[in-house]
Amino acid sequence: MKRWIGILIIGILFVTGCNKAPAIPNEPVATVAPSPTKMPEVTATPVSTQTPKPTATSGPEKEPSAGPSRIIAIDPGHQGKGNYDKEPVGPGATEKKAKVSSGTQGRTTKVPEHQFNLELSLKLRDALTEEGYMVVMTRETAEVDISNAERAQLANEARADIFIRIHADGSDNTAANGISVLYPSERNPYVANLSADSERLAQSVLDGMCTASGAKSRGIIERDDLTGTNWAQMPVIVVEAGFMTNEAEEKKLINAEYQKLLVQGLLEGIRDYFKD
């Protein structure tokens, strides 16, 4: 009898254990299986949508700067204090001239030329920058000591397309007035190769300035003795914007509104030069 009771108890325990066992493996199977199948779908979507965006926007963004993307070097002539040490007038020259003179001044106002040169040059810089040109200034203050050869070297190092040197004129003849533009001749021993383009630039700038300001045109003039010109490696001109020794013209030159007219003419001349 006892043996049959023991067998019955063992059977009951076996049946109970078999009914509970399937609940254990069912829990992980239900939660783990879906996750690996969804991961590749999430990572694949961004890769295909991001690649076309840069190519669609990069092209149009470059178009506006493709026009007047030129480098223009501007040299406001002279400085607060002249330097009369000597330097060669050109590469390899034995002839030497003062590094930089003090310039002329207003006949009645005594405004120094270097001040006018800087005022006009800064206005020209701003106008050119607004047009999209890159501008390199040889100086932005009177408190410098930069020789004429060094100014040309600054333009060379910047790889400027053109070099514009801003000056005012002076004369013992107090009646002398008007604008002239100087450029190197075909006989220049240092930069004869720049003569043709410099002449074309000189004429464009002179025409623009005289038209805008109403000033008298004194023409374009060949000059081969100018150190700042002879060391240049790009078309180069010297703008003589008017006579500070002429009382009427002096008053115009130091007037901000008249300076704007001169800048307008300079800008128009530069535009015309690059069009050709």
C-alpha atoms as a PDB file:
ATOM      1  CA  MET A   1       0.000   0.000   0.000  1.00  0.00           C
ATOM      2  CA  LYS A   2       2.748   2.477   0.922  1.00  0.00           C
ATOM      3  CA  ARG A   3       4.490   1.744  -2.373  1.00  0.00           C
ATOM      4  CA  TRP A   4       1.390   2.711  -4.380  1.00  0.00           C
ATOM      5  CA  ILE A   5       0.967   5.946  -2.407  1.00  0.00           C
ATOM      6  CA  GLY A   6       4.601   6.966  -3.165  1.00  0.00           C
ATOM      7  CA  ILE A   7       4.133   6.286  -6.862  1.00  0.00           C
ATOM      8  CA  LEU A   8       0.976   8.413  -6.891  1.00  0.00           C
ATOM      9  CA  ILE A   9       2.787  11.425  -5.254  1.00  0.00           C
ATOM     10  CA  ILE A  10       5.651  11.249  -7.745  1.00  0.00           C
ATOM     11  CA  GLY A  11       3.201  11.259 -10.621  1.00  0.00           C
ATOM     12  CA  ILE A  12       1.386  14.316  -9.324  1.00  0.00           C
ATOM     13  CA  LEU A  13       4.670  16.253  -8.978  1.00  0.00           C
ATOM     14  CA  PHE A  14       5.747  15.317 -12.519  1.00  0.00           C
ATOM     15  CA  VAL A  15       2.465  16.527 -14.039  1.00  0.00           C
ATOM     16  CA  THR A  16       2.581  19.846 -12.106  1.00  0.00           C
ATOM     17  CA  GLY A  17       6.205  20.603 -13.198  1.00  0.00           C
ATOM     18  CA  CYS A  18       5.411  19.961 -16.863  1.00  0.00           C
ATOM     19  CA  ASN A  19       2.508  22.438 -16.804  1.00  0.00           C
ATOM     20  CA  LYS A  20       4.683  25.329 -15.397  1.00  0.00           C
ATOM     21  CA  ALA A  21       7.885  24.868 -17.484  1.00  0.00           C
ATOM     22  CA  PRO A  22       6.690  26.522 -20.804  1.00  0.00           C
ATOM     23  CA  ALA A  23       6.056  29.897 -19.022  1.00  0.00           C
ATOM     24  CA  ILE A  24       9.801  30.500 -18.495  1.00  0.00           C
ATOM     25  CA  PRO A  25      11.041  30.489 -22.141  1.00  0.00           C
ATOM     26  CA  ASN A  26       7.975  32.398 -23.441  1.00  0.00           C
ATOM     27  CA  GLU A  27       9.017  35.736 -21.745  1.00  0.00           C
ATOM     28  CA  PRO A  28      12.331  36.402 -23.527  1.00  0.00           C
ATOM     29  CA  VAL A  29      11.105  35.139 -26.889  1.00  0.00           C
ATOM     30  CA  ALA A  30       8.305  37.684 -26.996  1.00  0.00           C
ATOM     31  CA  THR A  31      10.472  40.774 -26.121  1.00  0.00           C
ATOM     32  CA  VAL A  32      13.812  40.139 -27.919  1.00  0.00           C
ATOM     33  CA  ALA A  33      12.673  38.980 -31.344  1.00  0.00           C
ATOM     34  CA  PRO A  34      11.238  42.298 -32.789  1.00  0.00           C
ATOM     35  CA  SER A  35      14.223  44.579 -31.940  1.00  0.00           C
ATOM     36  CA  PRO A  36      16.917  43.301 -34.344  1.00  0.00           C
ATOM     37  CA  THR A  37      14.618  43.474 -37.377  1.00  0.00           C
ATOM     38  CA  LYS A  38      13.857  47.241 -37.048  1.00  0.00           C
ATOM     39  CA  MET A  39      17.401  48.679 -36.544  1.00  0.00           C
ATOM     40  CA  PRO A  40      18.584  48.635 -40.209  1.00  0.00           C
ATOM     41  CA  GLU A  41      15.436  50.511 -41.347  1.00  0.00           C
ATOM     42  CA  VAL A  42      16.116  53.473 -38.991  1.00  0.00           C
ATOM     43  CA  THR A  43      19.783  54.019 -39.937  1.00  0.00           C
ATOM     44  CA  ALA A  44      19.323  53.696 -43.709  1.00  0.00           C
ATOM     45  CA  THR A  45      16.851  56.596 -44.142  1.00  0.00           C
ATOM     46  CA  PRO A  46      19.040  59.690 -43.213  1.00  0.00           C
ATOM     47  CA  VAL A  47      21.952  58.580 -45.390  1.00  0.00           C
ATOM     48  CA  SER A  48      19.955  58.790 -48.602  1.00  0.00           C
ATOM     49  CA  THR A  49      18.284  62.174 -47.856  1.00  0.00           C
ATOM     50  CA  GLN A  50      21.359  64.220 -46.781  1.00  0.00           C
ATOM     51  CA  THR A  51      23.744  63.784 -49.725  1.00  0.00           C
ATOM     52  CA  PRO A  52      21.960  65.996 -52.334  1.00  0.00           C
ATOM     53  CA  LYS A  53      21.624  69.065 -50.076  1.00  0.00           C
ATOM     54  CA  PRO A  54      25.230  70.454 -50.297  1.00  0.00           C
ATOM     55  CA  THR A  55      25.386  70.171 -54.091  1.00  0.00           C
ATOM     56  CA  ALA A  56      22.084  71.975 -54.500  1.00  0.00           C
ATOM     57  CA  THR A  57      23.131  75.019 -52.381  1.00  0.00           C
ATOM     58  CA  SER A  58      26.892  75.341 -52.936  1.00  0.00           C
ATOM     59  CA  GLY A  59      26.666  76.389 -56.606  1.00  0.00           C
ATOM     60  CA  PRO A  60      24.312  79.370 -56.282  1.00  0.00           C
ATOM     61  CA  GLU A  61      26.131  80.690 -53.190  1.00  0.00           C
ATOM     62  CA  LYS A  62      29.304  81.316 -55.228  1.00  0.00           C
ATOM     63  CA  GLU A  63      27.646  83.177 -58.087  1.00  0.00           C
ATOM     64  CA  PRO A  64      27.318  86.697 -56.529  1.00  0.00           C
ATOM     65  CA  SER A  65      31.079  86.982 -55.859  1.00  0.00           C
ATOM     66  CA  ALA A  66      32.063  85.851 -59.351  1.00  0.00           C
ATOM     67  CA  GLY A  67      31.731  89.410 -60.779  1.00  0.00           C
ATOM     68  CA  PRO A  68      34.149  92.022 -59.371  1.00  0.00           C
ATOM     69  CA  SER A  69      36.272  89.523 -57.447  1.00  0.00           C
ATOM     70  CA  ARG A  70      39.439  91.563 -58.040  1.00  0.00           C
ATOM     71  CA  ILE A  71      42.153  92.710 -55.669  1.00  0.00           C
ATOM     72  CA  ILE A  72      42.848  96.444 -55.701  1.00  0.00           C
ATOM     73  CA  ALA A  73      45.777  97.976 -53.831  1.00  0.00           C
ATOM     74  CA  ILE A  74      45.406 101.616 -52.755  1.00  0.00           C
ATOM     75  CA  ASP A  75      48.321 103.746 -51.611  1.00  0.00           C
ATOM     76  CA  PRO A  76      47.409 107.015 -49.846  1.00  0.00           C
ATOM     77  CA  GLY A  77      50.518 108.989 -50.782  1.00  0.00           C
ATOM     78  CA  HIS A  78      52.981 110.346 -48.193  1.00  0.00           C
ATOM     79  CA  GLN A  79      52.605 110.068 -44.404  1.00  0.00           C
ATOM     80  CA  GLY A  80      52.655 112.171 -41.256  1.00  0.00           C
ATOM     81  CA  LYS A  81      56.412 112.638 -41.360  1.00  0.00           C
ATOM     82  CA  GLY A  82      58.629 112.270 -44.435  1.00  0.00           C
ATOM     83  CA  ASN A  83      61.611 109.918 -44.529  1.00  0.00           C
ATOM     84  CA  TYR A  84      64.479 111.360 -46.544  1.00  0.00           C
ATOM     85  CA  ASP A  85      66.769 108.355 -46.350  1.00  0.00           C
ATOM     86  CA  LYS A  86      67.443 107.046 -49.865  1.00  0.00           C
ATOM     87  CA  GLU A  87      66.287 103.900 -51.677  1.00  0.00           C
ATOM     88  CA  PRO A  88      66.729 102.651 -55.286  1.00  0.00           C
ATOM     89  CA  VAL A  89      64.177 104.069 -57.736  1.00  0.00           C
ATOM     90  CA  GLY A  90      63.670 100.597 -59.197  1.00  0.00           C
ATOM     91  CA  PRO A  91      64.887  96.984 -58.966  1.00  0.00           C
ATOM     92  CA  GLY A  92      68.651  96.933 -59.516  1.00  0.00           C
ATOM     93  CA  ALA A  93      68.858 100.727 -59.916  1.00  0.00           C
ATOM     94  CA  THR A  94      71.924 102.692 -58.900  1.00  0.00           C
ATOM     95  CA  GLU A  95      69.893 105.926 -58.792  1.00  0.00           C
ATOM     96  CA  LYS A  96      68.290 106.586 -55.415  1.00  0.00           C
ATOM     97  CA  LYS A  97      65.563 108.910 -54.149  1.00  0.00           C
ATOM     98  CA  ALA A  98      64.058 109.828 -50.773  1.00  0.00           C
ATOM     99  CA  LYS A  99      62.004 106.953 -49.363  1.00  0.00           C
ATOM    100  CA  VAL A 100      58.926 109.144 -48.944  1.00  0.00           C
ATOM    101  CA  SER A 101      58.541 112.932 -48.976  1.00  0.00           C
ATOM    102  CA  SER A 102      56.181 115.010 -46.860  1.00  0.00           C
ATOM    103  CA  GLY A 103      54.105 116.212 -49.851  1.00  0.00           C
ATOM    104  CA  THR A 104      52.377 119.541 -50.442  1.00  0.00           C
ATOM    105  CA  GLN A 105      49.732 121.317 -48.361  1.00  0.00           C
ATOM    106  CA  GLY A 106      46.697 123.574 -48.714  1.00  0.00           C
ATOM    107  CA  ARG A 107      47.568 127.118 -49.709  1.00  0.00           C
ATOM    108  CA  THR A 108      45.105 128.741 -47.291  1.00  0.00           C
ATOM    109  CA  THR A 109      43.965 125.941 -44.960  1.00  0.00           C
ATOM    110  CA  LYS A 110      47.444 124.394 -44.530  1.00  0.00           C
ATOM    111  CA  VAL A 111      45.823 120.945 -44.608  1.00  0.00           C
ATOM    112  CA  PRO A 112      48.686 118.534 -45.395  1.00  0.00           C
ATOM    113  CA  GLU A 113      48.481 116.467 -48.560  1.00  0.00           C
ATOM    114  CA  HIS A 114      48.928 113.190 -46.669  1.00  0.00           C
ATOM    115  CA  GLN A 115      45.690 113.905 -44.794  1.00  0.00           C
ATOM    116  CA  PHE A 116      43.689 114.542 -47.957  1.00  0.00           C
ATOM    117  CA  ASN A 117      45.218 111.471 -49.622  1.00  0.00           C
ATOM    118  CA  LEU A 118      44.123 109.264 -46.751  1.00  0.00           C
ATOM    119  CA  GLU A 119      40.610 110.694 -46.546  1.00  0.00           C
ATOM    120  CA  LEU A 120      40.010 110.102 -50.247  1.00  0.00           C
ATOM    121  CA  SER A 121      41.612 106.651 -50.155  1.00  0.00           C
ATOM    122  CA  LEU A 122      39.461 105.467 -47.263  1.00  0.00           C
ATOM    123  CA  LYS A 123      36.315 106.601 -49.066  1.00  0.00           C
ATOM    124  CA  LEU A 124      37.487 104.766 -52.174  1.00  0.00           C
ATOM    125  CA  ARG A 125      38.212 101.647 -50.100  1.00  0.00           C
ATOM    126  CA  ASP A 126      34.664 101.647 -48.719  1.00  0.00           C
ATOM    127  CA  ALA A 127      33.084 102.168 -52.143  1.00  0.00           C
ATOM    128  CA  LEU A 128      35.120  99.365 -53.708  1.00  0.00           C
ATOM    129  CA  THR A 129      34.359  97.004 -50.825  1.00  0.00           C
ATOM    130  CA  GLU A 130      30.636  97.612 -51.242  1.00  0.00           C
ATOM    131  CA  GLU A 131      31.005  96.650 -54.907  1.00  0.00           C
ATOM    132  CA  GLY A 132      32.562  93.327 -53.923  1.00  0.00           C
ATOM    133  CA  TYR A 133      36.211  94.120 -54.654  1.00  0.00           C
ATOM    134  CA  MET A 134      38.974  93.043 -52.294  1.00  0.00           C
ATOM    135  CA  VAL A 135      41.002  96.072 -51.154  1.00  0.00           C
ATOM    136  CA  VAL A 136      44.530  96.256 -49.759  1.00  0.00           C
ATOM    137  CA  MET A 137      45.622  99.533 -48.137  1.00  0.00           C
ATOM    138  CA  THR A 138      49.291 100.440 -47.774  1.00  0.00           C
ATOM    139  CA  ARG A 139      48.367 102.623 -44.799  1.00  0.00           C
ATOM    140  CA  GLU A 140      45.259 103.602 -42.834  1.00  0.00           C
ATOM    141  CA  THR A 141      46.848 106.185 -40.569  1.00  0.00           C
ATOM    142  CA  ALA A 142      49.374 109.012 -40.820  1.00  0.00           C
ATOM    143  CA  GLU A 143      51.551 107.475 -38.114  1.00  0.00           C
ATOM    144  CA  VAL A 144      53.557 105.111 -40.298  1.00  0.00           C
ATOM    145  CA  ASP A 145      57.003 104.984 -41.889  1.00  0.00           C
ATOM    146  CA  ILE A 146      56.610 103.094 -45.169  1.00  0.00           C
ATOM    147  CA  SER A 147      58.828 103.874 -48.149  1.00  0.00           C
ATOM    148  CA  ASN A 148      57.500 104.082 -51.697  1.00  0.00           C
ATOM    149  CA  ALA A 149      59.262 100.850 -52.669  1.00  0.00           C
ATOM    150  CA  GLU A 150      57.787  99.104 -49.622  1.00  0.00           C
ATOM    151  CA  ARG A 151      54.298 100.277 -50.588  1.00  0.00           C
ATOM    152  CA  ALA A 152      54.681  98.709 -54.018  1.00  0.00           C
ATOM    153  CA  GLN A 153      55.960  95.529 -52.369  1.00  0.00           C
ATOM    154  CA  LEU A 154      52.798  95.385 -50.240  1.00  0.00           C
ATOM    155  CA  ALA A 155      50.724  95.499 -53.416  1.00  0.00           C
ATOM    156  CA  ASN A 156      52.924  92.806 -54.981  1.00  0.00           C
ATOM    157  CA  GLU A 157      52.618  90.513 -51.975  1.00  0.00           C
ATOM    158  CA  ALA A 158      48.832  90.876 -52.071  1.00  0.00           C
ATOM    159  CA  ARG A 159      48.899  89.927 -55.780  1.00  0.00           C
ATOM    160  CA  ALA A 160      46.755  92.947 -56.556  1.00  0.00           C
ATOM    161  CA  ASP A 161      45.225  93.252 -60.013  1.00  0.00           C
ATOM    162  CA  ILE A 162      45.827  97.017 -60.083  1.00  0.00           C
ATOM    163  CA  PHE A 163      47.704  99.520 -57.916  1.00  0.00           C
ATOM    164  CA  ILE A 164      46.215 102.997 -57.451  1.00  0.00           C
ATOM    165  CA  ARG A 165      48.341 105.663 -55.789  1.00  0.00           C
ATOM    166  CA  ILE A 166      46.357 108.652 -54.498  1.00  0.00           C
ATOM    167  CA  HIS A 167      47.982 112.105 -54.417  1.00  0.00           C
ATOM    168  CA  ALA A 168      47.214 115.814 -54.713  1.00  0.00           C
ATOM    169  CA  ASP A 169      49.207 118.268 -56.813  1.00  0.00           C
ATOM    170  CA  GLY A 170      51.073 121.458 -55.957  1.00  0.00           C
ATOM    171  CA  SER A 171      52.643 124.249 -57.987  1.00  0.00           C
ATOM    172  CA  ASP A 172      54.238 127.675 -57.702  1.00  0.00           C
ATOM    173  CA  ASN A 173      51.640 128.719 -60.246  1.00  0.00           C
ATOM    174  CA  THR A 174      48.624 129.314 -58.021  1.00  0.00           C
ATOM    175  CA  ALA A 175      46.316 129.321 -61.046  1.00  0.00           C
ATOM    176  CA  ALA A 176      47.163 125.713 -61.958  1.00  0.00           C
ATOM    177  CA  ASN A 177      44.202 123.392 -61.438  1.00  0.00           C
ATOM    178  CA  GLY A 178      42.690 120.127 -62.608  1.00  0.00           C
ATOM    179  CA  ILE A 179      43.242 116.361 -62.485  1.00  0.00           C
ATOM    180  CA  SER A 180      46.034 114.365 -64.107  1.00  0.00           C
ATOM    181  CA  VAL A 181      46.946 110.689 -63.943  1.00  0.00           C
ATOM    182  CA  LEU A 182      50.525 109.417 -64.238  1.00  0.00           C
ATOM    183  CA  TYR A 183      51.604 106.051 -65.650  1.00  0.00           C
ATOM    184  CA  PRO A 184      54.873 104.342 -66.690  1.00  0.00           C
ATOM    185  CA  SER A 185      55.929 104.697 -70.341  1.00  0.00           C
ATOM    186  CA  GLU A 186      56.943 102.001 -72.824  1.00  0.00           C
ATOM    187  CA  ARG A 187      60.547 103.177 -72.309  1.00  0.00           C
ATOM    188  CA  ASN A 188      60.485 102.639 -68.543  1.00  0.00           C
ATOM    189  CA  PRO A 189      63.626 100.644 -67.647  1.00  0.00           C
ATOM    190  CA  TYR A 190      61.848  98.712 -64.896  1.00  0.00           C
ATOM    191  CA  VAL A 191      58.171  98.198 -65.777  1.00  0.00           C
ATOM    192  CA  ALA A 192      57.836  98.826 -69.519  1.00  0.00           C
ATOM    193  CA  ASN A 193      55.712  95.670 -69.738  1.00  0.00           C
ATOM    194  CA  LEU A 194      53.060  97.357 -67.555  1.00  0.00           C
ATOM    195  CA  SER A 195      52.813 100.484 -69.700  1.00  0.00           C
ATOM    196  CA  ALA A 196      49.931  99.563 -72.026  1.00  0.00           C
ATOM    197  CA  ASP A 197      47.575  98.356 -69.279  1.00  0.00           C
ATOM    198  CA  SER A 198      48.604 101.211 -66.974  1.00  0.00           C
ATOM    199  CA  GLU A 199      47.866 103.737 -69.733  1.00  0.00           C
ATOM    200  CA  ARG A 200      44.417 102.225 -70.294  1.00  0.00           C
ATOM    201  CA  LEU A 201      43.717 102.319 -66.539  1.00  0.00           C
ATOM    202  CA  ALA A 202      44.940 105.926 -66.330  1.00  0.00           C
ATOM    203  CA  GLN A 203      42.643 107.059 -69.121  1.00  0.00           C
ATOM    204  CA  SER A 204      39.595 105.265 -67.675  1.00  0.00           C
ATOM    205  CA  VAL A 205      40.146 106.754 -64.221  1.00  0.00           C
ATOM    206  CA  LEU A 206      40.834 110.269 -65.539  1.00  0.00           C
ATOM    207  CA  ASP A 207      37.673 110.242 -67.674  1.00  0.00           C
ATOM    208  CA  GLY A 208      35.579 108.982 -64.784  1.00  0.00           C
ATOM    209  CA  MET A 209      36.883 111.531 -62.277  1.00  0.00           C
ATOM    210  CA  CYS A 210      36.569 114.552 -64.572  1.00  0.00           C
ATOM    211  CA  THR A 211      33.047 113.554 -65.620  1.00  0.00           C
ATOM    212  CA  ALA A 212      31.880 113.034 -62.032  1.00  0.00           C
ATOM    213  CA  SER A 213      33.534 116.128 -60.503  1.00  0.00           C
ATOM    214  CA  GLY A 214      33.509 118.609 -63.380  1.00  0.00           C
ATOM    215  CA  ALA A 215      37.225 119.255 -62.824  1.00  0.00           C
ATOM    216  CA  LYS A 216      39.553 120.231 -65.638  1.00  0.00           C
ATOM    217  CA  SER A 217      41.380 117.329 -67.306  1.00  0.00           C
ATOM    218  CA  ARG A 218      45.139 117.792 -67.490  1.00  0.00           C
ATOM    219  CA  GLY A 219      45.494 114.473 -69.302  1.00  0.00           C
ATOM    220  CA  ILE A 220      47.429 111.286 -68.662  1.00  0.00           C
ATOM    221  CA  ILE A 221      51.177 111.788 -68.301  1.00  0.00           C
ATOM    222  CA  GLU A 222      54.133 109.407 -68.643  1.00  0.00           C
ATOM    223  CA  ARG A 223      56.432 109.310 -65.593  1.00  0.00           C
ATOM    224  CA  ASP A 224      59.353 106.913 -65.198  1.00  0.00           C
ATOM    225  CA  ASP A 225      61.070 108.432 -62.151  1.00  0.00           C
ATOM    226  CA  LEU A 226      58.539 107.336 -59.497  1.00  0.00           C
ATOM    227  CA  THR A 227      59.843 104.702 -57.101  1.00  0.00           C
ATOM    228  CA  GLY A 228      56.428 103.433 -56.018  1.00  0.00           C
ATOM    229  CA  THR A 229      55.560 102.857 -59.675  1.00  0.00           C
ATOM    230  CA  ASN A 230      58.855 101.274 -60.701  1.00  0.00           C
ATOM    231  CA  TRP A 231      58.694  98.543 -58.053  1.00  0.00           C
ATOM    232  CA  ALA A 232      55.136  97.484 -58.924  1.00  0.00           C
ATOM    233  CA  GLN A 233      54.310  94.204 -60.646  1.00  0.00           C
ATOM    234  CA  MET A 234      50.801  95.096 -61.864  1.00  0.00           C
ATOM    235  CA  PRO A 235      49.218  98.005 -63.789  1.00  0.00           C
ATOM    236  CA  VAL A 236      49.912 101.106 -61.702  1.00  0.00           C
ATOM    237  CA  ILE A 237      48.852 104.755 -61.809  1.00  0.00           C
ATOM    238  CA  VAL A 238      49.324 107.886 -59.719  1.00  0.00           C
ATOM    239  CA  VAL A 239      46.177 110.002 -59.407  1.00  0.00           C
ATOM    240  CA  GLU A 240      46.867 113.722 -58.957  1.00  0.00           C
ATOM    241  CA  ALA A 241      43.349 114.649 -57.792  1.00  0.00           C
ATOM    242  CA  GLY A 242      43.764 118.436 -57.949  1.00  0.00           C
ATOM    243  CA  PHE A 243      45.962 121.315 -56.804  1.00  0.00           C
ATOM    244  CA  MET A 244      46.104 122.129 -53.115  1.00  0.00           C
ATOM    245  CA  THR A 245      48.018 125.281 -54.074  1.00  0.00           C
ATOM    246  CA  ASN A 246      44.989 126.624 -55.952  1.00  0.00           C
ATOM    247  CA  GLU A 247      42.704 128.312 -53.419  1.00  0.00           C
ATOM    248  CA  ALA A 248      39.423 127.415 -55.128  1.00  0.00           C
ATOM    249  CA  GLU A 249      40.412 123.811 -55.839  1.00  0.00           C
ATOM    250  CA  GLU A 250      41.913 123.373 -52.384  1.00  0.00           C
ATOM    251  CA  LYS A 251      38.534 124.149 -50.799  1.00  0.00           C
ATOM    252  CA  LYS A 252      36.902 121.545 -53.005  1.00  0.00           C
ATOM    253  CA  LEU A 253      39.492 118.877 -52.253  1.00  0.00           C
ATOM    254  CA  ILE A 254      38.995 119.053 -48.491  1.00  0.00           C
ATOM    255  CA  ASN A 255      35.189 119.050 -48.867  1.00  0.00           C
ATOM    256  CA  ALA A 256      33.600 115.679 -48.066  1.00  0.00           C
ATOM    257  CA  GLU A 257      30.911 115.997 -50.757  1.00  0.00           C
ATOM    258  CA  TYR A 258      33.454 116.797 -53.455  1.00  0.00           C
ATOM    259  CA  GLN A 259      35.555 113.841 -52.310  1.00  0.00           C
ATOM    260  CA  LYS A 260      32.510 111.620 -52.871  1.00  0.00           C
ATOM    261  CA  LEU A 261      32.343 112.859 -56.461  1.00  0.00           C
ATOM    262  CA  LEU A 262      36.018 112.032 -56.968  1.00  0.00           C
ATOM    263  CA  VAL A 263      35.437 108.549 -55.542  1.00  0.00           C
ATOM    264  CA  GLN A 264      32.429 108.070 -57.796  1.00  0.00           C
ATOM    265  CA  GLY A 265      34.628 108.897 -60.784  1.00  0.00           C
ATOM    266  CA  LEU A 266      37.421 106.607 -59.604  1.00  0.00           C
ATOM    267  CA  LEU A 267      34.950 103.770 -59.146  1.00  0.00           C
ATOM    268  CA  GLU A 268      33.479 104.288 -62.598  1.00  0.00           C
ATOM    269  CA  GLY A 269      36.941 104.333 -64.143  1.00  0.00           C
ATOM    270  CA  ILE A 270      37.910 101.090 -62.414  1.00  0.00           C
ATOM    271  CA  ARG A 271      34.676  99.438 -63.561  1.00  0.00           C
ATOM    272  CA  ASP A 272      35.335 100.476 -67.158  1.00  0.00           C
ATOM    273  CA  TYR A 273      38.925  99.215 -67.009  1.00  0.00           C
ATOM    274  CA  PHE A 274      37.880  95.740 -65.903  1.00  0.00           C
ATOM    275  CA  LYS A 275      35.071  95.622 -68.486  1.00  0.00           C
ATOM    276  CA  ASP A 276      37.669  95.874 -71.238  1.00  0.00           C
END
